Coordinates of C-alpha atoms and ligand atoms in Angstrom, one line a residue:
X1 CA -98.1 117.5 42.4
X2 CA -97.8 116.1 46.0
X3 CA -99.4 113.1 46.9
X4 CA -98.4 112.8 50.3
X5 CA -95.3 111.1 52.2
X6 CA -94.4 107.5 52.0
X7 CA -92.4 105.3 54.4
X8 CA -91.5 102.1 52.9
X9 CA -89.5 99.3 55.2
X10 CA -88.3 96.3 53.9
X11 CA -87.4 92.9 55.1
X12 CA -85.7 89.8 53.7
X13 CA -83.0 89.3 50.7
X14 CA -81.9 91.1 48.0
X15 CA -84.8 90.8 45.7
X16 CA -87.2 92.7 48.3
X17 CA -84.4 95.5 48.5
X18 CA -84.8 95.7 44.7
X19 CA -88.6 95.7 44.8
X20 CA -88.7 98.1 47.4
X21 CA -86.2 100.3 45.2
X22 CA -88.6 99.8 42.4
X23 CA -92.0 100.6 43.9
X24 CA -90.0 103.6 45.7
X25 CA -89.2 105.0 42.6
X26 CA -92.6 104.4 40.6
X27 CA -94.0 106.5 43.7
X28 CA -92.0 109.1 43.9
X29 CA -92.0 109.8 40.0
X30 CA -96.4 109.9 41.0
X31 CA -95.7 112.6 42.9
X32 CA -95.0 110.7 46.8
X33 CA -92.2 112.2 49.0
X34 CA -90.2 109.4 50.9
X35 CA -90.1 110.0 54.5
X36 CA -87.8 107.9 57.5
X37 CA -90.7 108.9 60.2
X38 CA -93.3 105.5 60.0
X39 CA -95.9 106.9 62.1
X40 CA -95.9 110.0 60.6
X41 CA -96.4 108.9 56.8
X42 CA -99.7 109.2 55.0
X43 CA -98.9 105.8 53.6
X44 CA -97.0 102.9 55.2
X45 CA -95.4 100.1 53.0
X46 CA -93.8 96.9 54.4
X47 CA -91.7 94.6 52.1
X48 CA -92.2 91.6 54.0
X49 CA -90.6 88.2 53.6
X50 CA -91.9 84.4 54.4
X51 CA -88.5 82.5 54.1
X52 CA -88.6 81.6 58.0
X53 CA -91.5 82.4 60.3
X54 CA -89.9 85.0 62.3
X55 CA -89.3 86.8 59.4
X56 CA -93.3 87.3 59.1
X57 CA -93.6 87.5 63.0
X58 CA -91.2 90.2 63.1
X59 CA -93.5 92.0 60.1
X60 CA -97.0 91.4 61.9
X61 CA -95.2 93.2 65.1
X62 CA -94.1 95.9 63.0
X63 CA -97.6 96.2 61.4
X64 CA -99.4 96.0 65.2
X65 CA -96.9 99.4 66.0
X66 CA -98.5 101.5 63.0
X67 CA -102.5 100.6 64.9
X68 CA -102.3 104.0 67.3
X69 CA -100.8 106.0 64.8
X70 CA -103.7 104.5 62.4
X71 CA -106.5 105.4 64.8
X72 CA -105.1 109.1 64.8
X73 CA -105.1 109.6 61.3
X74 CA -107.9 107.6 60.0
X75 CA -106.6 108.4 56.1
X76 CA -103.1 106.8 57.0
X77 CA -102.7 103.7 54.0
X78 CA -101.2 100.9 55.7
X79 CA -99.6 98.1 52.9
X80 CA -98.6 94.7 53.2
X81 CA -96.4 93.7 49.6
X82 CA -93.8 91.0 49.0
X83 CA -94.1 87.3 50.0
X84 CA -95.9 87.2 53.1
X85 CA -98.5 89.4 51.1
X86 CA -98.8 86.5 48.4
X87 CA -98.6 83.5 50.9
X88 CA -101.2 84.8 53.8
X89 CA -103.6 88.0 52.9
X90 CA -106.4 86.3 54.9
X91 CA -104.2 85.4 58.4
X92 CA -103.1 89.2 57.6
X93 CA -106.1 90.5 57.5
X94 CA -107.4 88.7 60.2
X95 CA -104.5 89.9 62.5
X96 CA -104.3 93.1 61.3
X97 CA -107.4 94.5 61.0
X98 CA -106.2 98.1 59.9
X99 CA -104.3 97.0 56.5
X100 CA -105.4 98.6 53.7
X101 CA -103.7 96.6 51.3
X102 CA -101.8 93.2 50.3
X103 CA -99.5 93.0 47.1
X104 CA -97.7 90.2 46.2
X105 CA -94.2 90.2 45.0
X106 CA -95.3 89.5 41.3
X107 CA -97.8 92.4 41.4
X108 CA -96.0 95.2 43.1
X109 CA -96.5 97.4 39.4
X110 CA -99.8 97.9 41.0
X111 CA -99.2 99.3 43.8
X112 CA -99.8 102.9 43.1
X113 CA -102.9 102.0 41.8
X114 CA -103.9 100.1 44.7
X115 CA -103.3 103.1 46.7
X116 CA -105.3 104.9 44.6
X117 CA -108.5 102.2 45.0
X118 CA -108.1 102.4 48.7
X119 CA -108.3 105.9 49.0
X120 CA -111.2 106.9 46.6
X121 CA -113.4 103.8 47.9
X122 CA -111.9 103.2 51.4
X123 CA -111.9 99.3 50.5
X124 CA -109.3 97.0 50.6
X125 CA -107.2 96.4 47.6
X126 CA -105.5 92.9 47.0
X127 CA -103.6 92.2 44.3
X128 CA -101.8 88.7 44.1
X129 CA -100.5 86.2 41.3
X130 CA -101.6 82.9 43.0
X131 CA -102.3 81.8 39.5
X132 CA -98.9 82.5 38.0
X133 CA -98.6 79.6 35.1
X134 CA -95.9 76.6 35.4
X135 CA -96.9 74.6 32.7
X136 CA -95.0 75.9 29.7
X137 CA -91.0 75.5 29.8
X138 CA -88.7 78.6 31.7
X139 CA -87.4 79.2 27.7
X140 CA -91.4 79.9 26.4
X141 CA -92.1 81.7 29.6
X142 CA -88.8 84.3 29.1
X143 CA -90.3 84.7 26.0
X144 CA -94.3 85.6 27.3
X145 CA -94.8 89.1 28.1
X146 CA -95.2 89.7 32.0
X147 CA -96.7 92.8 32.7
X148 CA -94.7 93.0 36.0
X149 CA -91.6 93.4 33.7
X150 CA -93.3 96.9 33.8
X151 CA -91.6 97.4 37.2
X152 CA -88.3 97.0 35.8
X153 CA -88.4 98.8 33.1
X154 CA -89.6 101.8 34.9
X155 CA -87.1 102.0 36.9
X156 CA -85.4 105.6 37.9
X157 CA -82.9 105.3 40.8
X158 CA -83.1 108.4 43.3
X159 CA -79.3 110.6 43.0
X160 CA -77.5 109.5 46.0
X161 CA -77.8 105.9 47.8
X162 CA -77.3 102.4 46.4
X163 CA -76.2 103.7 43.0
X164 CA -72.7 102.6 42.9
X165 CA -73.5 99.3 43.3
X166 CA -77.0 98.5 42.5
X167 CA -78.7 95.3 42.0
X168 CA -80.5 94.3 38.7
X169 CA -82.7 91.3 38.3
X170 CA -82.2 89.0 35.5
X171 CA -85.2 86.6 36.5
X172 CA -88.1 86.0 38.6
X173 CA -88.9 83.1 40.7
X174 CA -88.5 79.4 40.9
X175 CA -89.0 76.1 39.7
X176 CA -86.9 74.2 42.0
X177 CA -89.4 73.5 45.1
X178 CA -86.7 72.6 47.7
X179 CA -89.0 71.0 49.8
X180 CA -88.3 73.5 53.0
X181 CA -88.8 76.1 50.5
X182 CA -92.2 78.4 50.0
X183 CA -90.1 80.7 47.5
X184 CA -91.7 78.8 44.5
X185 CA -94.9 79.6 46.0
X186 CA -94.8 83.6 46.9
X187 CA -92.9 84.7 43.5
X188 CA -93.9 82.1 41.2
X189 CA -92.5 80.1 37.8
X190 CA -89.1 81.0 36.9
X191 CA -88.9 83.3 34.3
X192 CA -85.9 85.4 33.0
X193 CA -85.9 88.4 31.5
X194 CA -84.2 89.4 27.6
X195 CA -81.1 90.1 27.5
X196 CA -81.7 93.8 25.8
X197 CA -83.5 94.8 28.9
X198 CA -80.8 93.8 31.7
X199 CA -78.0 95.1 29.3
X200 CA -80.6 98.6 28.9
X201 CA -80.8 99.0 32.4
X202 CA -77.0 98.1 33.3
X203 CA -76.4 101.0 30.7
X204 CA -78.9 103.1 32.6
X205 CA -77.5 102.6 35.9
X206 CA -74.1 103.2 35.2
X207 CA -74.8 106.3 33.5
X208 CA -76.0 107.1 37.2
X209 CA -73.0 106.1 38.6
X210 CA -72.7 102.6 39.0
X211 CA -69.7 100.7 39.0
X212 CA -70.8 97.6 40.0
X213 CA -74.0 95.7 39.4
X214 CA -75.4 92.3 41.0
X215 CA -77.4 90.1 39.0
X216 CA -80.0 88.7 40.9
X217 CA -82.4 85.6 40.9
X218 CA -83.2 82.8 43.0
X219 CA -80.8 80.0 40.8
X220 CA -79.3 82.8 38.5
X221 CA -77.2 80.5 36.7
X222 CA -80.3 78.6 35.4
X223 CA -80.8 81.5 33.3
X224 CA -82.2 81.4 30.0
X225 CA -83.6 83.7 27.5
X226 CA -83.4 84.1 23.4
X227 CA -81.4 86.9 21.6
X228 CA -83.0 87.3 17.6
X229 CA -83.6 83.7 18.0
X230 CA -80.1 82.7 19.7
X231 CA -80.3 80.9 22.9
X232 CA -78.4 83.2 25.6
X233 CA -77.2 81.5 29.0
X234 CA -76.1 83.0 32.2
X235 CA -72.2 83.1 31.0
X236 CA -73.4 84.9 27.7
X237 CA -75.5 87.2 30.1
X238 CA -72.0 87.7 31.9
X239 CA -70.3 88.4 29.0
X240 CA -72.8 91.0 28.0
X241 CA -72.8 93.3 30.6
X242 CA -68.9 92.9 31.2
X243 CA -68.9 95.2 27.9
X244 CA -70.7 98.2 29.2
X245 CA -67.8 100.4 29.6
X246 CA -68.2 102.3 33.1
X247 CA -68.9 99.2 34.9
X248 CA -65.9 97.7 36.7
X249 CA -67.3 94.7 38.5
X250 CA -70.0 92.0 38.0
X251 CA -71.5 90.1 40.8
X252 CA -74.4 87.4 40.3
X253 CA -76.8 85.7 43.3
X254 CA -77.7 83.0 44.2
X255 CA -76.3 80.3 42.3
X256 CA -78.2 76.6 42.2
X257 CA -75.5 73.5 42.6
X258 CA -77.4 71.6 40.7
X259 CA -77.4 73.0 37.4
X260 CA -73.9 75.0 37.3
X261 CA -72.1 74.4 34.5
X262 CA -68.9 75.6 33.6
X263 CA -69.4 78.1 30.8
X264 CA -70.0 80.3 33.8
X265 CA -66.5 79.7 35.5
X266 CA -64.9 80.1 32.0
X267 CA -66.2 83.4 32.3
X268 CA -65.2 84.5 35.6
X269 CA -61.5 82.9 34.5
X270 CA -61.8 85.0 31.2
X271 CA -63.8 88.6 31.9
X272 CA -61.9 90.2 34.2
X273 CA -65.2 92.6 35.5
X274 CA -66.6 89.2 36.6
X275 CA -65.3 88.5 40.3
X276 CA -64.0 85.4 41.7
X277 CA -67.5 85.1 44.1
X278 CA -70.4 82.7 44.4
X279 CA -73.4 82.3 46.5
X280 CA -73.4 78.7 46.4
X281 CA -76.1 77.3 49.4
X282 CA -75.1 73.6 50.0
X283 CA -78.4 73.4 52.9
X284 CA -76.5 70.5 54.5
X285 CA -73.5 68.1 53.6
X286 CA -75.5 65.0 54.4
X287 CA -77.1 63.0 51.5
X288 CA -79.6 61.8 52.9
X289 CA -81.1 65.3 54.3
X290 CA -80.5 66.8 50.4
X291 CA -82.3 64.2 49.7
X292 CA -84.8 65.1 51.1
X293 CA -85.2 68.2 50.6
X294 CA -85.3 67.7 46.9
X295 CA -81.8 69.5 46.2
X296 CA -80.8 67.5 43.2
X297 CA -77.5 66.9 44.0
X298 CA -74.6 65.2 46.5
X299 CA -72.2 66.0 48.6
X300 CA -70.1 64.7 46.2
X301 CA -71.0 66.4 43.4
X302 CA -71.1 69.9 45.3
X303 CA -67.1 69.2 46.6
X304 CA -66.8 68.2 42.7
X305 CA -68.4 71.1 41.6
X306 CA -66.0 73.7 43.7
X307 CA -63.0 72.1 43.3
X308 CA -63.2 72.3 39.0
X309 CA -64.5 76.5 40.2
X310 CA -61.0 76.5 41.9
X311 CA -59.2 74.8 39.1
X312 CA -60.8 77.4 36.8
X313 CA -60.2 80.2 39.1
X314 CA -58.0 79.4 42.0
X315 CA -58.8 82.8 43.7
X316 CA -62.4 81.6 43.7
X317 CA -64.3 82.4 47.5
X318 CA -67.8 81.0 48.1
X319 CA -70.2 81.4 50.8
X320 CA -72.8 79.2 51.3
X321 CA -76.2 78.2 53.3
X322 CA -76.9 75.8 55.6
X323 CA -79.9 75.0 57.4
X324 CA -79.9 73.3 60.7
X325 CA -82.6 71.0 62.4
X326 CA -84.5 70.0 58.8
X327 CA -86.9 67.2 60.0
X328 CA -84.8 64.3 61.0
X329 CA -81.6 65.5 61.2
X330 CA -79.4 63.6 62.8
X331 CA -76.6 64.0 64.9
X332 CA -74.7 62.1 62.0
X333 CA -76.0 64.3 59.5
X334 CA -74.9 67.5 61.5
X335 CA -71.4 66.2 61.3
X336 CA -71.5 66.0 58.0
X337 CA -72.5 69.5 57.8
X338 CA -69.3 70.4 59.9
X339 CA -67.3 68.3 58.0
X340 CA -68.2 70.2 54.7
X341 CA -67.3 73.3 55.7
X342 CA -64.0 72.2 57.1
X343 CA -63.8 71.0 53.2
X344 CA -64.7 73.8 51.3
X345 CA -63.4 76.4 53.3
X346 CA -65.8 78.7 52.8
X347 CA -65.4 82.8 53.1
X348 CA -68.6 82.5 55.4
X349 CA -71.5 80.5 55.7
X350 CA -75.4 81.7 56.6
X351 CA -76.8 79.5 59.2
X352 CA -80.7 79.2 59.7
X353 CA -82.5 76.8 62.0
X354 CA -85.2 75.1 59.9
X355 CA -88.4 76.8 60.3
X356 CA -91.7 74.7 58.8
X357 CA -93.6 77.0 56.2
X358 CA -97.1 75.9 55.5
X359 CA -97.5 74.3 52.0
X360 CA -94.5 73.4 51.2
X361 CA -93.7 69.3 50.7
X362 CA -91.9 69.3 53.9
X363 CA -94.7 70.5 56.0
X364 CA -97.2 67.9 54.5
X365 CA -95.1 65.0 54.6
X366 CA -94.0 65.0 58.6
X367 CA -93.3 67.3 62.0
X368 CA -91.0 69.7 62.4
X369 CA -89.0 67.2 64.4
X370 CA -85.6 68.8 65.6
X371 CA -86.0 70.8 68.9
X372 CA -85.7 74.2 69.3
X373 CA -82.7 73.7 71.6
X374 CA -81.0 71.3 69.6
X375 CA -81.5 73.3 66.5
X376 CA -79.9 76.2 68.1
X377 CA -76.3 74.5 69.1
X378 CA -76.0 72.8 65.8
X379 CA -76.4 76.5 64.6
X380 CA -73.8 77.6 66.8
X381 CA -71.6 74.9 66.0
X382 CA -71.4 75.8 61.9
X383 CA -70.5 79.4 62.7
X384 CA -67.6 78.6 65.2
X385 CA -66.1 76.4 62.4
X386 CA -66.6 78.4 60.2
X387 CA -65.2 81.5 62.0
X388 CA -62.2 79.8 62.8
X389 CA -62.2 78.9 58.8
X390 CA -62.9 82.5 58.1
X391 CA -60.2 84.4 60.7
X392 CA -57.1 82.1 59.3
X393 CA -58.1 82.8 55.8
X394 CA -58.1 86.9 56.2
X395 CA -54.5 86.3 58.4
X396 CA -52.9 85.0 55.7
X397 CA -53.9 88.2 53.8
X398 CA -52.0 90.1 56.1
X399 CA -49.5 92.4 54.3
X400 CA -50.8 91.5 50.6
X401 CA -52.2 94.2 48.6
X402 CA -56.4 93.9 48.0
X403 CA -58.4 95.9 45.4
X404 CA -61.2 97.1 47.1
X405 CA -64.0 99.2 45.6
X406 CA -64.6 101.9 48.0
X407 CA -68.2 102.1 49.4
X408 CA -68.4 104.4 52.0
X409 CA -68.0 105.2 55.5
X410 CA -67.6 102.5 57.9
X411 CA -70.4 102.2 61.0
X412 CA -68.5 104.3 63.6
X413 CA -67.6 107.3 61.0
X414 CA -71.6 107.3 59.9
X415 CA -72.7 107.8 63.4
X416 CA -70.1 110.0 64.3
X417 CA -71.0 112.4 61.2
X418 CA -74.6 111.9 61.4
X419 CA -74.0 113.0 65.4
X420 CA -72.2 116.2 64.5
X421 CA -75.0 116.5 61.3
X422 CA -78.1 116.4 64.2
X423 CA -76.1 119.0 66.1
X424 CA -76.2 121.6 63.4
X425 CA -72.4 121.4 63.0
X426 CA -71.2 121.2 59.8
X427 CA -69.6 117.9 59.3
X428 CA -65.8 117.5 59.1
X429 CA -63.6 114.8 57.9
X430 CA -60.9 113.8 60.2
X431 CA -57.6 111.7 59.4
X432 CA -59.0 108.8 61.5
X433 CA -62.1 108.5 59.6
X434 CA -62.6 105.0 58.5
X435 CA -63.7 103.4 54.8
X436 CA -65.2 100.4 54.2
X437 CA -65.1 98.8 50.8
X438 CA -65.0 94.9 49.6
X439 CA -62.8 93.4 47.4
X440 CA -63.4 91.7 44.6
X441 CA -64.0 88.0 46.2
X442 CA -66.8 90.1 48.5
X443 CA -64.0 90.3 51.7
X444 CA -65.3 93.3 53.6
X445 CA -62.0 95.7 54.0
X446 CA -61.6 98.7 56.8
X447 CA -59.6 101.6 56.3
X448 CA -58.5 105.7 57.0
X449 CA -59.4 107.6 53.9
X450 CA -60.8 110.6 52.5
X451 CA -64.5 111.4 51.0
X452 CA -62.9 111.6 47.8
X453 CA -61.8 107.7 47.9
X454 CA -65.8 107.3 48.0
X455 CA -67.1 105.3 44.7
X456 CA -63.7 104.4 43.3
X457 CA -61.6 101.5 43.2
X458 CA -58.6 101.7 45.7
X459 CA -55.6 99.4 46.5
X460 CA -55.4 98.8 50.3
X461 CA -52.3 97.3 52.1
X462 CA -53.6 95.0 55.2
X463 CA -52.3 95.1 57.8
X464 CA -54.3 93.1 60.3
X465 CA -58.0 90.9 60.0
X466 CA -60.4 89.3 61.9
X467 CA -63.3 86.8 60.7
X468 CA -65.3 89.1 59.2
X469 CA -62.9 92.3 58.6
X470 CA -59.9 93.3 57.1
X471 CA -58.0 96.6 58.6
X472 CA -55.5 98.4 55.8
X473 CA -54.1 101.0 54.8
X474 CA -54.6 102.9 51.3
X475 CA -51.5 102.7 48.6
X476 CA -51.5 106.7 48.2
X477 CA -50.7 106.7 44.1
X478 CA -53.4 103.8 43.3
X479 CA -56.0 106.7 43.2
X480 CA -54.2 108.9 40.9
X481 CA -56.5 107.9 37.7
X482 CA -60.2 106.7 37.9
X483 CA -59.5 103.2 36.9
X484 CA -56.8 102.1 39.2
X485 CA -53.6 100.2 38.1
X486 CA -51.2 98.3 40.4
X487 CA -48.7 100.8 41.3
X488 CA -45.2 99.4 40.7
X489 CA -43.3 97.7 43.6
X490 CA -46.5 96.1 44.9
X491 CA -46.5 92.4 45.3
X492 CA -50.3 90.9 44.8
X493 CA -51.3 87.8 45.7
X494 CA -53.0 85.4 43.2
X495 CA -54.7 88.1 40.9
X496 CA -57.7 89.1 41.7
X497 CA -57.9 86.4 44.8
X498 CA -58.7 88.8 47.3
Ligands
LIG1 N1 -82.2 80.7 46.1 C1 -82.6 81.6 47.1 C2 -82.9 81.0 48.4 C3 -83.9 81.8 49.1 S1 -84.1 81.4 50.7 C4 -81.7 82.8 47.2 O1 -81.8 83.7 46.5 O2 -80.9 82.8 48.1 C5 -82.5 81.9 51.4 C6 -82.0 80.8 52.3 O3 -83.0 80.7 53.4 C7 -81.9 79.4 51.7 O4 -80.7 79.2 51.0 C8 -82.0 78.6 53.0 O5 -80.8 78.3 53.5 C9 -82.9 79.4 53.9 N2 -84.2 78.9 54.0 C10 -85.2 78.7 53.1 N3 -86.3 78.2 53.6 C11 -86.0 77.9 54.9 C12 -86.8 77.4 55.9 N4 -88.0 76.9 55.7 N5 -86.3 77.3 57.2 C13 -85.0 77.7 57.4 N6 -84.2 78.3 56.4 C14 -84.7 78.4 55.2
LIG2 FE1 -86.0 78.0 47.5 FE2 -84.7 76.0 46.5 FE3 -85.7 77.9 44.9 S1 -84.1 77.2 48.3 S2 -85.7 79.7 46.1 S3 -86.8 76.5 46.2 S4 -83.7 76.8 44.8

């Protein structure tokens, strides 16, 4: 049975890409047919986040584009879900007049039913979590029963796109309240989910074809759940899905500084699936600014805490946050920023100029004091460090050997195949087409190769790199079985350190 067509756009980090996955899927096993053409859709969805505040002006603008097509299809169902949802249904209301409905993040297993309510009564429908409970401990609340686990456990990935490397969540939320953050406050108390369930759905997925799967939560490595009674942690968790046989690699984001301990390197050093990779946000490498924004650790103790990952597992990359501008930052602190990158030599950095969120600590104590000029050369100032960081890093990789699991097409072939594809032709592979894959430490690696190298793990000589890119050529007999060996003759680098 047809219900209709859905568009569905999303916005913000990983997470949303996995909710939008997961309400995708619940609506298309109802009967919904996906559609790319937003105007055209019978209902509109828009995964919206709240991190920064042009992340939710950029979703009210796409929201005031659907109000023409609304007016000529009065039954079009226009949705608002994810964070901005939870943090402001009235200001989106108020705004947007011709939203049909809000969903928070926590709720979005309702959202075919909310669809439902709006078109049988031609109301509004609201669903949000406002309430969601932080009073018990994260252990007790892994162990309560969340009906939005409901979402997960439903879930049925479409044949085709993002299954080779999909992303499963192993908890929800977060208790940290970085005071610059309104995270804790549009997806709730932390929570993780059992073990049974991720391993399940690991299973699941790669039975569809994954190969390799990225744990997700907002300060994964503060997960904790219960087994028969046995406390399992986020190495354990590691460990876990490292045994299910058809998966070759295992990510995990975003990892907290202050509560990494090193049961999790010990498991990158010891299961080879796991991959020498963190998403480690330092925010800023000046006390006094993590200080106040409630980080819960040092400079010191973040240096301390990379150097033992690189004595664990010297091939170990990181990439890392930093906000710029967070009320009173000095020029002194900024420094101190540049100074920790040139320390910890990250593989590349994301740079964000402080934007205030309403109800978070930092809003209520002070001004957003840091101009908007100001904010945007101290921005520009991390990245050129860190590019010049980056682009002597990926030199030195020059003529080394990389294992690189082979996603797909890189930009230019797309767009030339999707050209020939909109011209009726049938589309060809040529000799120049370019791959694009990553390699274990998350190095992004360009190459010529055939549709067949799609999905499978590859060894690629490089031959030349920039700050973001590495350029190679593929090492013929490495794709002569599914699971790729080193062929002889090659000479690696530090195993696995690239
Ligand atoms: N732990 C989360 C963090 C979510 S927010 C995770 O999964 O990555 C992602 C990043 O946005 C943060 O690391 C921070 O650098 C940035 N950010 C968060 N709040 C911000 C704000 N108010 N202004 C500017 N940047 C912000
Ligand atoms: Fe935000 Fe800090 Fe949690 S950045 S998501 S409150 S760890």
């Amino acid at each position: 049975m047809s219900c209709g067509t859905v568009y569905l756009e999303t916005m913000g980090c990983q997470m949303n890409v996995l909710d939008s996955e997961l309400v995708l899927g619940r609506l298309r096993a109802q009967g919904y047919e996906p559609v790319s053409d937003m105007a055209a859709a019978d209902v509109v969805l828009i995964n919206t986040c709240s991190v920064r505040d042009h992340a939710e002006q950029k979703a009210l603008s796409r929201l005031g584009t659907l109000k023409k097509p609304k007016q000529r299809n009065g039954q079009m169902i226009v949705g608002v879900i994810g964070c901005m949802a939870e943090r402001d249904p009235d200001g989106i209301f108020a705004r947007m007049p011709h939203v049909d409905l809000v969903c928070g993040p926590g709720e979005l297993n309702k959202v075919p039913a909310l669809i439902e309510e709006v078109r049988e009564n031609r109301t509004r429908a609201i669903a949000l979590s406002q309430s969601s409970s932080r009073k018990s401990t994260p252990l007790q609340r892994a162990l309560e029963y969340d009906s939005v686990e409901a979402l997960d456990l439903s879930r049925d990935p479409a044949p085709g796109h993002g299954v080779l490397q999909p992303y499963i969540r192993v908890q929800r939320g977060c208790d940290k309240f970085c005071t610059f953050c309104v995270v804790p406050f549009t997806r709730g108390a932390e929570r993780s989910r059992p073990p049974s369930q991720i391993i399940d759905e690991a299973k699941m997925l790669a039975d569809r074809g994954a190969r390799e799967v990225t744990l997700l939560g907002q300060t994964v490595n503060s997960y904790v759940n219960q087994d028969n009674g046995r406390p399992v942690r986020f190495g354990e968790l590691l460990a876990e899905v490292a045994e299910v046989p058809a998966i070759q690699r295992v990510r995990f984001v975003t990892s907290f500084p202050g509560d990494f301990t090193d049961d999790i390197f010990e498991a990158m050093r010891d299961l080879p699936k796991v991959c020498e990779y963190l998403h480690l946000p330092a925010q800023s490498g000046s006390d006094a600014v993590l200080e106040r924004m409630r980080r819960q650790y040092t400079v010191s103790e973040y240096v301390d805490l990379i150097d033992r990952g690189r004595d664990y597992v010297p091939a170990l990359t990181v990439a890392s946050d930093f906000i710029v501008g967070f009320c009173g930052e000095t020029e002194e602190d900024h420094e101190a920023s540049v100074r920790l990158i040139e320390r910890c030599l990250f593989k590349n950095i994301f740079v964000f100029k402080y934007s205030q969120r309403p109800g978070t600590v930092a809003a209520r104590r002070g001004a957003d004091t840091v101009s908007y000029e100001v904010k945007r050369r101290r921005n520009g100032e991390l990245l050129a460090r860190q590019e010049r960081i980056s682009a002597a890093a990926n030199r030195k990789l020059i003529g080394t050997t990389v294992e690189v699991l082979v996603e797909g097409y890189s930009k230019a072939a797309a767009k030339a195949q999707e050209a020939e594809q909109s011209r009726g032709q049938e589309v060809s592979w040529r000799r120049s087409d370019q791959l694009v894959g990553r390699t274990r430490t998350d190095r992004i690696v360009v190459f010529p190769g055939k549709p067949g190298h799609i999905g499978r793990l590859a060894w690629v000589r490089i031959t030349a790199a920039t700050a973001l890119t590495l350029h190679g050529t593929l090492v013929e007999e490495s794709l002569e079985q599914d699971r790729v060996t080193v062929p002889a003759g090659i000479s690696l680098p530090v195993l696995g350190s690239v």
